[in-house]
C-alpha cells in the first residue's frame, strides 16, 4: 500500500506543479499541500480496524541501522469490512452502504457465483434494499465494469500461488537453518564432552 501511495502522491505532486506552473529547478521553495493517504481495506484477510503502514518497512536493510531513509510514505489503512470501524460507519452512511455492497459480492462469490453474476446479483439486492440505490441505478454498468476490470482472477490467483510458494520456500529455508544450527550445537557438545 505505501508503495502505491508513494507513486500516486508523486503523480499528484507532478500534476500540481504543472497546474501552478512552478519552477522545480529554481531556488524558491514551492509550497506543497500536506498529503494524507488513507486506504479503505475491504479484502478477505483478517485485519485490524486501524493500521499505519510505512514504505520504509519494505526497504532493504542497510549496514547502518541509524541511517534514515530519504523518503517515507505512511498509509493509514481502515478496515471497512462489515462489522469493522463501527463508529466510522455510523458517521458515514455511504461508506457503510459501500461495505454492504462489497460484502454482498463476496458472499455471492463464496457461494460459487461467477464474478459477473455475483456483482449483478449484489447490485440488484442492494437496490431492492435501498442501499446505494440511486448510485447503483445511475451507474450500474460503470460499477460492474470497474469491479470486473480491477478483479483479474487469473492474475490474482497466480500472484497468491507465487507468494505462497515464496513463503513456503522461506519457511523451509528457516527450518533448515535451524536444523543446521541445532546439528552444529550438538557437534560442539559431543566434541566438548567426548572429544569427537
PDB file of N, CA and C in Angstrom, residues 58-132:
ATOM      1  N   UNK A  58       9.454  -1.693   3.844  1.00  0.00           N
ATOM      2  CA  UNK A  58       9.814  -2.502   2.677  1.00  0.00           C
ATOM      3  C   UNK A  58      11.261  -2.289   2.243  1.00  0.00           C
ATOM      4  N   UNK A  59      11.947  -1.302   2.822  1.00  0.00           N
ATOM      5  CA  UNK A  59      13.317  -1.023   2.405  1.00  0.00           C
ATOM      6  C   UNK A  59      14.254  -2.157   2.826  1.00  0.00           C
ATOM      7  N   UNK A  60      15.202  -2.448   1.964  1.00  0.00           N
ATOM      8  CA  UNK A  60      16.211  -3.454   2.283  1.00  0.00           C
ATOM      9  C   UNK A  60      17.061  -2.964   3.442  1.00  0.00           C
ATOM     10  N   UNK A  61      17.554  -3.885   4.274  1.00  0.00           N
ATOM     11  CA  UNK A  61      18.386  -3.451   5.411  1.00  0.00           C
ATOM     12  C   UNK A  61      19.683  -2.805   4.921  1.00  0.00           C
ATOM     13  N   UNK A  62      20.171  -1.852   5.710  1.00  0.00           N
ATOM     14  CA  UNK A  62      21.442  -1.183   5.396  1.00  0.00           C
ATOM     15  C   UNK A  62      22.464  -1.559   6.464  1.00  0.00           C
ATOM     16  N   UNK A  63      23.715  -1.266   6.186  1.00  0.00           N
ATOM     17  CA  UNK A  63      24.776  -1.559   7.160  1.00  0.00           C
ATOM     18  C   UNK A  63      24.587  -0.739   8.425  1.00  0.00           C
ATOM     19  N   UNK A  64      24.097   0.464   8.270  1.00  0.00           N
ATOM     20  CA  UNK A  64      23.899   1.342   9.412  1.00  0.00           C
ATOM     21  C   UNK A  64      22.414   1.392   9.759  1.00  0.00           C
ATOM     22  N   UNK A  65      22.067   0.882  10.937  1.00  0.00           N
ATOM     23  CA  UNK A  65      20.657   0.900  11.339  1.00  0.00           C
ATOM     24  C   UNK A  65      20.203   2.311  11.694  1.00  0.00           C
ATOM     25  N   UNK A  66      21.162   3.225  11.883  1.00  0.00           N
ATOM     26  CA  UNK A  66      20.831   4.603  12.225  1.00  0.00           C
ATOM     27  C   UNK A  66      20.533   5.446  10.991  1.00  0.00           C
ATOM     28  N   UNK A  67      20.821   4.910   9.811  1.00  0.00           N
ATOM     29  CA  UNK A  67      20.618   5.646   8.565  1.00  0.00           C
ATOM     30  C   UNK A  67      19.129   5.815   8.305  1.00  0.00           C
ATOM     31  N   UNK A  68      18.709   7.086   8.183  1.00  0.00           N
ATOM     32  CA  UNK A  68      17.297   7.365   7.910  1.00  0.00           C
ATOM     33  C   UNK A  68      17.057   7.356   6.401  1.00  0.00           C
ATOM     34  N   UNK A  69      15.923   6.796   5.988  1.00  0.00           N
ATOM     35  CA  UNK A  69      15.629   6.808   4.548  1.00  0.00           C
ATOM     36  C   UNK A  69      15.369   8.238   4.060  1.00  0.00           C
ATOM     37  N   UNK A  70      15.635   8.453   2.789  1.00  0.00           N
ATOM     38  CA  UNK A  70      15.435   9.780   2.197  1.00  0.00           C
ATOM     39  C   UNK A  70      13.956  10.103   2.045  1.00  0.00           C
ATOM     40  N   UNK A  71      13.117   9.082   1.933  1.00  0.00           N
ATOM     41  CA  UNK A  71      11.677   9.301   1.776  1.00  0.00           C
ATOM     42  C   UNK A  71      10.908   8.358   2.685  1.00  0.00           C
ATOM     43  N   UNK A  72       9.694   8.748   2.968  1.00  0.00           N
ATOM     44  CA  UNK A  72       8.772   7.910   3.727  1.00  0.00           C
ATOM     45  C   UNK A  72       7.371   8.172   3.199  1.00  0.00           C
ATOM     46  N   UNK A  73       6.551   7.174   3.260  1.00  0.00           N
ATOM     47  CA  UNK A  73       5.140   7.320   2.915  1.00  0.00           C
ATOM     48  C   UNK A  73       4.369   6.456   3.896  1.00  0.00           C
ATOM     49  N   UNK A  74       3.475   7.098   4.639  1.00  0.00           N
ATOM     50  CA  UNK A  74       2.647   6.388   5.608  1.00  0.00           C
ATOM     51  C   UNK A  74       1.222   6.296   5.087  1.00  0.00           C
ATOM     52  N   UNK A  75       0.723   5.096   5.105  1.00  0.00           N
ATOM     53  CA  UNK A  75      -0.664   4.868   4.711  1.00  0.00           C
ATOM     54  C   UNK A  75      -1.454   4.503   5.954  1.00  0.00           C
ATOM     55  N   UNK A  76      -2.565   5.184   6.157  1.00  0.00           N
ATOM     56  CA  UNK A  76      -3.493   4.799   7.210  1.00  0.00           C
ATOM     57  C   UNK A  76      -4.494   3.862   6.559  1.00  0.00           C
ATOM     58  N   UNK A  77      -4.539   2.638   7.069  1.00  0.00           N
ATOM     59  CA  UNK A  77      -5.455   1.658   6.496  1.00  0.00           C
ATOM     60  C   UNK A  77      -6.618   1.436   7.460  1.00  0.00           C
ATOM     61  N   UNK A  78      -7.820   1.683   6.962  1.00  0.00           N
ATOM     62  CA  UNK A  78      -9.038   1.494   7.749  1.00  0.00           C
ATOM     63  C   UNK A  78      -9.810   0.308   7.184  1.00  0.00           C
ATOM     64  N   UNK A  79     -10.080  -0.654   8.030  1.00  0.00           N
ATOM     65  CA  UNK A  79     -10.822  -1.832   7.614  1.00  0.00           C
ATOM     66  C   UNK A  79     -12.298  -1.463   7.523  1.00  0.00           C
ATOM     67  N   UNK A  80     -12.854  -1.550   6.319  1.00  0.00           N
ATOM     68  CA  UNK A  80     -14.268  -1.186   6.138  1.00  0.00           C
ATOM     69  C   UNK A  80     -15.123  -2.397   5.810  1.00  0.00           C
ATOM     70  N   UNK A  81     -14.620  -3.586   6.126  1.00  0.00           N
ATOM     71  CA  UNK A  81     -15.480  -4.757   6.002  1.00  0.00           C
ATOM     72  C   UNK A  81     -16.602  -4.631   7.015  1.00  0.00           C
ATOM     73  N   UNK A  82     -17.760  -5.211   6.706  1.00  0.00           N
ATOM     74  CA  UNK A  82     -18.891  -5.154   7.633  1.00  0.00           C
ATOM     75  C   UNK A  82     -18.460  -5.643   9.005  1.00  0.00           C
ATOM     76  N   UNK A  83     -18.868  -4.906  10.050  1.00  0.00           N
ATOM     77  CA  UNK A  83     -18.517  -5.262  11.418  1.00  0.00           C
ATOM     78  C   UNK A  83     -17.263  -4.569  11.921  1.00  0.00           C
ATOM     79  N   UNK A  84     -16.578  -3.850  11.070  1.00  0.00           N
ATOM     80  CA  UNK A  84     -15.355  -3.144  11.462  1.00  0.00           C
ATOM     81  C   UNK A  84     -15.599  -1.638  11.439  1.00  0.00           C
ATOM     82  N   UNK A  85     -14.810  -0.914  12.220  1.00  0.00           N
ATOM     83  CA  UNK A  85     -14.874   0.556  12.289  1.00  0.00           C
ATOM     84  C   UNK A  85     -16.316   1.049  12.402  1.00  0.00           C
ATOM     85  N   UNK A  86     -17.001   0.511  13.378  1.00  0.00           N
ATOM     86  CA  UNK A  86     -18.432   0.797  13.548  1.00  0.00           C
ATOM     87  C   UNK A  86     -18.704   2.289  13.705  1.00  0.00           C
ATOM     88  N   UNK A  87     -17.855   2.983  14.467  1.00  0.00           N
ATOM     89  CA  UNK A  87     -18.077   4.426  14.676  1.00  0.00           C
ATOM     90  C   UNK A  87     -17.991   5.175  13.347  1.00  0.00           C
ATOM     91  N   UNK A  88     -16.991   4.846  12.545  1.00  0.00           N
ATOM     92  CA  UNK A  88     -16.841   5.470  11.231  1.00  0.00           C
ATOM     93  C   UNK A  88     -18.051   5.159  10.351  1.00  0.00           C
ATOM     94  N   UNK A  89     -18.476   3.912  10.355  1.00  0.00           N
ATOM     95  CA  UNK A  89     -19.617   3.501   9.535  1.00  0.00           C
ATOM     96  C   UNK A  89     -20.910   4.200   9.962  1.00  0.00           C
ATOM     97  N   UNK A  90     -21.061   4.419  11.266  1.00  0.00           N
ATOM     98  CA  UNK A  90     -22.257   5.116  11.754  1.00  0.00           C
ATOM     99  C   UNK A  90     -22.264   6.575  11.307  1.00  0.00           C
ATOM    100  N   UNK A  91     -21.077   7.161  11.190  1.00  0.00           N
ATOM    101  CA  UNK A  91     -20.977   8.572  10.792  1.00  0.00           C
ATOM    102  C   UNK A  91     -21.078   8.760   9.283  1.00  0.00           C
ATOM    103  N   UNK A  92     -20.798   7.717   8.539  1.00  0.00           N
ATOM    104  CA  UNK A  92     -20.786   7.838   7.071  1.00  0.00           C
ATOM    105  C   UNK A  92     -21.621   6.716   6.453  1.00  0.00           C
ATOM    106  N   UNK A  93     -22.874   6.998   6.256  1.00  0.00           N
ATOM    107  CA  UNK A  93     -23.821   6.000   5.734  1.00  0.00           C
ATOM    108  C   UNK A  93     -23.376   5.477   4.365  1.00  0.00           C
ATOM    109  N   UNK A  94     -22.867   6.360   3.514  1.00  0.00           N
ATOM    110  CA  UNK A  94     -22.451   5.935   2.165  1.00  0.00           C
ATOM    111  C   UNK A  94     -21.336   4.893   2.242  1.00  0.00           C
ATOM    112  N   UNK A  95     -20.421   5.063   3.192  1.00  0.00           N
ATOM    113  CA  UNK A  95     -19.331   4.106   3.350  1.00  0.00           C
ATOM    114  C   UNK A  95     -19.879   2.761   3.830  1.00  0.00           C
ATOM    115  N   UNK A  96     -20.808   2.799   4.776  1.00  0.00           N
ATOM    116  CA  UNK A  96     -21.430   1.561   5.248  1.00  0.00           C
ATOM    117  C   UNK A  96     -22.150   0.860   4.091  1.00  0.00           C
ATOM    118  N   UNK A  97     -22.860   1.632   3.275  1.00  0.00           N
ATOM    119  CA  UNK A  97     -23.582   1.041   2.147  1.00  0.00           C
ATOM    120  C   UNK A  97     -22.612   0.414   1.140  1.00  0.00           C
ATOM    121  N   UNK A  98     -21.495   1.087   0.921  1.00  0.00           N
ATOM    122  CA  UNK A  98     -20.477   0.528   0.021  1.00  0.00           C
ATOM    123  C   UNK A  98     -19.954  -0.792   0.590  1.00  0.00           C
ATOM    124  N   UNK A  99     -19.666  -0.810   1.902  1.00  0.00           N
ATOM    125  CA  UNK A  99     -19.177  -2.029   2.552  1.00  0.00           C
ATOM    126  C   UNK A  99     -20.216  -3.146   2.439  1.00  0.00           C
ATOM    127  N   UNK A 100     -21.471  -2.786   2.572  1.00  0.00           N
ATOM    128  CA  UNK A 100     -22.547  -3.767   2.455  1.00  0.00           C
ATOM    129  C   UNK A 100     -22.568  -4.348   1.039  1.00  0.00           C
ATOM    130  N   UNK A 101     -22.461  -3.477   0.042  1.00  0.00           N
ATOM    131  CA  UNK A 101     -22.455  -3.916  -1.351  1.00  0.00           C
ATOM    132  C   UNK A 101     -21.291  -4.882  -1.603  1.00  0.00           C
ATOM    133  N   UNK A 102     -20.106  -4.505  -1.152  1.00  0.00           N
ATOM    134  CA  UNK A 102     -18.923  -5.361  -1.349  1.00  0.00           C
ATOM    135  C   UNK A 102     -19.123  -6.703  -0.650  1.00  0.00           C
ATOM    136  N   UNK A 103     -19.696  -6.665   0.550  1.00  0.00           N
ATOM    137  CA  UNK A 103     -19.953  -7.904   1.286  1.00  0.00           C
ATOM    138  C   UNK A 103     -20.924  -8.804   0.508  1.00  0.00           C
ATOM    139  N   UNK A 104     -21.913  -8.192  -0.112  1.00  0.00           N
ATOM    140  CA  UNK A 104     -22.857  -8.976  -0.925  1.00  0.00           C
ATOM    141  C   UNK A 104     -22.126  -9.664  -2.082  1.00  0.00           C
ATOM    142  N   UNK A 105     -21.226  -8.940  -2.733  1.00  0.00           N
ATOM    143  CA  UNK A 105     -20.447  -9.532  -3.831  1.00  0.00           C
ATOM    144  C   UNK A 105     -19.636 -10.710  -3.300  1.00  0.00           C
ATOM    145  N   UNK A 106     -18.950 -10.513  -2.167  1.00  0.00           N
ATOM    146  CA  UNK A 106     -18.113 -11.574  -1.585  1.00  0.00           C
ATOM    147  C   UNK A 106     -18.940 -12.807  -1.223  1.00  0.00           C
ATOM    148  N   UNK A 107     -20.095 -12.580  -0.633  1.00  0.00           N
ATOM    149  CA  UNK A 107     -20.950 -13.708  -0.260  1.00  0.00           C
ATOM    150  C   UNK A 107     -21.382 -14.484  -1.500  1.00  0.00           C
ATOM    151  N   UNK A 108     -21.712 -13.770  -2.560  1.00  0.00           N
ATOM    152  CA  UNK A 108     -22.079 -14.439  -3.810  1.00  0.00           C
ATOM    153  C   UNK A 108     -20.919 -15.268  -4.344  1.00  0.00           C
ATOM    154  N   UNK A 109     -19.721 -14.713  -4.294  1.00  0.00           N
ATOM    155  CA  UNK A 109     -18.535 -15.437  -4.756  1.00  0.00           C
ATOM    156  C   UNK A 109     -18.287 -16.681  -3.910  1.00  0.00           C
ATOM    157  N   UNK A 110     -18.461 -16.543  -2.589  1.00  0.00           N
ATOM    158  CA  UNK A 110     -18.286 -17.701  -1.689  1.00  0.00           C
ATOM    159  C   UNK A 110     -19.253 -18.818  -2.047  1.00  0.00           C
ATOM    160  N   UNK A 111     -20.426 -18.441  -2.526  1.00  0.00           N
ATOM    161  CA  UNK A 111     -21.442 -19.425  -2.893  1.00  0.00           C
ATOM    162  C   UNK A 111     -21.248 -19.967  -4.305  1.00  0.00           C
ATOM    163  N   UNK A 112     -20.107 -19.648  -4.912  1.00  0.00           N
ATOM    164  CA  UNK A 112     -19.772 -20.205  -6.212  1.00  0.00           C
ATOM    165  C   UNK A 112     -20.343 -19.470  -7.404  1.00  0.00           C
ATOM    166  N   UNK A 113     -20.895 -18.277  -7.182  1.00  0.00           N
ATOM    167  CA  UNK A 113     -21.460 -17.496  -8.282  1.00  0.00           C
ATOM    168  C   UNK A 113     -20.304 -16.851  -9.057  1.00  0.00           C
ATOM    169  N   UNK A 114     -20.275 -16.966 -10.380  1.00  0.00           N
ATOM    170  CA  UNK A 114     -19.212 -16.310 -11.160  1.00  0.00           C
ATOM    171  C   UNK A 114     -19.203 -14.793 -10.911  1.00  0.00           C
ATOM    172  N   UNK A 115     -18.050 -14.176 -11.027  1.00  0.00           N
ATOM    173  CA  UNK A 115     -17.861 -12.764 -10.660  1.00  0.00           C
ATOM    174  C   UNK A 115     -18.874 -11.843 -11.329  1.00  0.00           C
ATOM    175  N   UNK A 116     -19.122 -12.029 -12.633  1.00  0.00           N
ATOM    176  CA  UNK A 116     -20.062 -11.146 -13.335  1.00  0.00           C
ATOM    177  C   UNK A 116     -21.450 -11.221 -12.705  1.00  0.00           C
ATOM    178  N   UNK A 117     -21.908 -12.446 -12.441  1.00  0.00           N
ATOM    179  CA  UNK A 117     -23.227 -12.642 -11.824  1.00  0.00           C
ATOM    180  C   UNK A 117     -23.226 -12.193 -10.366  1.00  0.00           C
ATOM    181  N   UNK A 118     -22.102 -12.411  -9.667  1.00  0.00           N
ATOM    182  CA  UNK A 118     -22.010 -12.018  -8.256  1.00  0.00           C
ATOM    183  C   UNK A 118     -22.204 -10.510  -8.114  1.00  0.00           C
ATOM    184  N   UNK A 119     -21.600  -9.748  -9.008  1.00  0.00           N
ATOM    185  CA  UNK A 119     -21.732  -8.287  -8.980  1.00  0.00           C
ATOM    186  C   UNK A 119     -23.151  -7.879  -9.344  1.00  0.00           C
ATOM    187  N   UNK A 120     -23.705  -8.474 -10.391  1.00  0.00           N
ATOM    188  CA  UNK A 120     -25.068  -8.130 -10.827  1.00  0.00           C
ATOM    189  C   UNK A 120     -26.095  -8.466  -9.741  1.00  0.00           C
ATOM    190  N   UNK A 121     -25.946  -9.639  -9.114  1.00  0.00           N
ATOM    191  CA  UNK A 121     -26.877 -10.024  -8.046  1.00  0.00           C
ATOM    192  C   UNK A 121     -26.747  -9.098  -6.832  1.00  0.00           C
ATOM    193  N   UNK A 122     -25.519  -8.731  -6.481  1.00  0.00           N
ATOM    194  CA  UNK A 122     -25.307  -7.816  -5.352  1.00  0.00           C
ATOM    195  C   UNK A 122     -25.925  -6.452  -5.653  1.00  0.00           C
ATOM    196  N   UNK A 123     -25.747  -5.979  -6.882  1.00  0.00           N
ATOM    197  CA  UNK A 123     -26.339  -4.694  -7.284  1.00  0.00           C
ATOM    198  C   UNK A 123     -27.851  -4.740  -7.135  1.00  0.00           C
ATOM    199  N   UNK A 124     -28.470  -5.807  -7.647  1.00  0.00           N
ATOM    200  CA  UNK A 124     -29.925  -5.926  -7.564  1.00  0.00           C
ATOM    201  C   UNK A 124     -30.388  -6.016  -6.112  1.00  0.00           C
ATOM    202  N   UNK A 125     -29.716  -6.816  -5.298  1.00  0.00           N
ATOM    203  CA  UNK A 125     -30.100  -6.978  -3.884  1.00  0.00           C
ATOM    204  C   UNK A 125     -29.991  -5.654  -3.149  1.00  0.00           C
ATOM    205  N   UNK A 126     -28.947  -4.884  -3.421  1.00  0.00           N
ATOM    206  CA  UNK A 126     -28.766  -3.596  -2.748  1.00  0.00           C
ATOM    207  C   UNK A 126     -29.831  -2.588  -3.192  1.00  0.00           C
ATOM    208  N   UNK A 127     -30.129  -2.563  -4.456  1.00  0.00           N
ATOM    209  CA  UNK A 127     -31.172  -1.654  -4.952  1.00  0.00           C
ATOM    210  C   UNK A 127     -32.503  -2.012  -4.293  1.00  0.00           C
ATOM    211  N   UNK A 128     -32.804  -3.302  -4.204  1.00  0.00           N
ATOM    212  CA  UNK A 128     -34.054  -3.747  -3.572  1.00  0.00           C
ATOM    213  C   UNK A 128     -34.130  -3.329  -2.104  1.00  0.00           C
ATOM    214  N   UNK A 129     -32.968  -3.248  -1.433  1.00  0.00           N
ATOM    215  CA  UNK A 129     -32.930  -2.892  -0.011  1.00  0.00           C
ATOM    216  C   UNK A 129     -32.669  -1.407   0.202  1.00  0.00           C
ATOM    217  N   UNK A 130     -32.695  -0.630  -0.883  1.00  0.00           N
ATOM    218  CA  UNK A 130     -32.441   0.813  -0.817  1.00  0.00           C
ATOM    219  C   UNK A 130     -31.036   1.136  -0.292  1.00  0.00           C
ATOM    220  N   UNK A 131     -30.076   0.297  -0.691  1.00  0.00           N
ATOM    221  CA  UNK A 131     -28.667   0.500  -0.324  1.00  0.00           C
ATOM    222  C   UNK A 131     -27.934   0.923  -1.586  1.00  0.00           C
ATOM    223  N   UNK A 132     -27.357   2.112  -1.562  1.00  0.00           N
ATOM    224  CA  UNK A 132     -26.694   2.706  -2.737  1.00  0.00           C
ATOM    225  C   UNK A 132     -27.624   2.738  -3.943  1.00  0.00           C
TER     226      UNK A 132
END
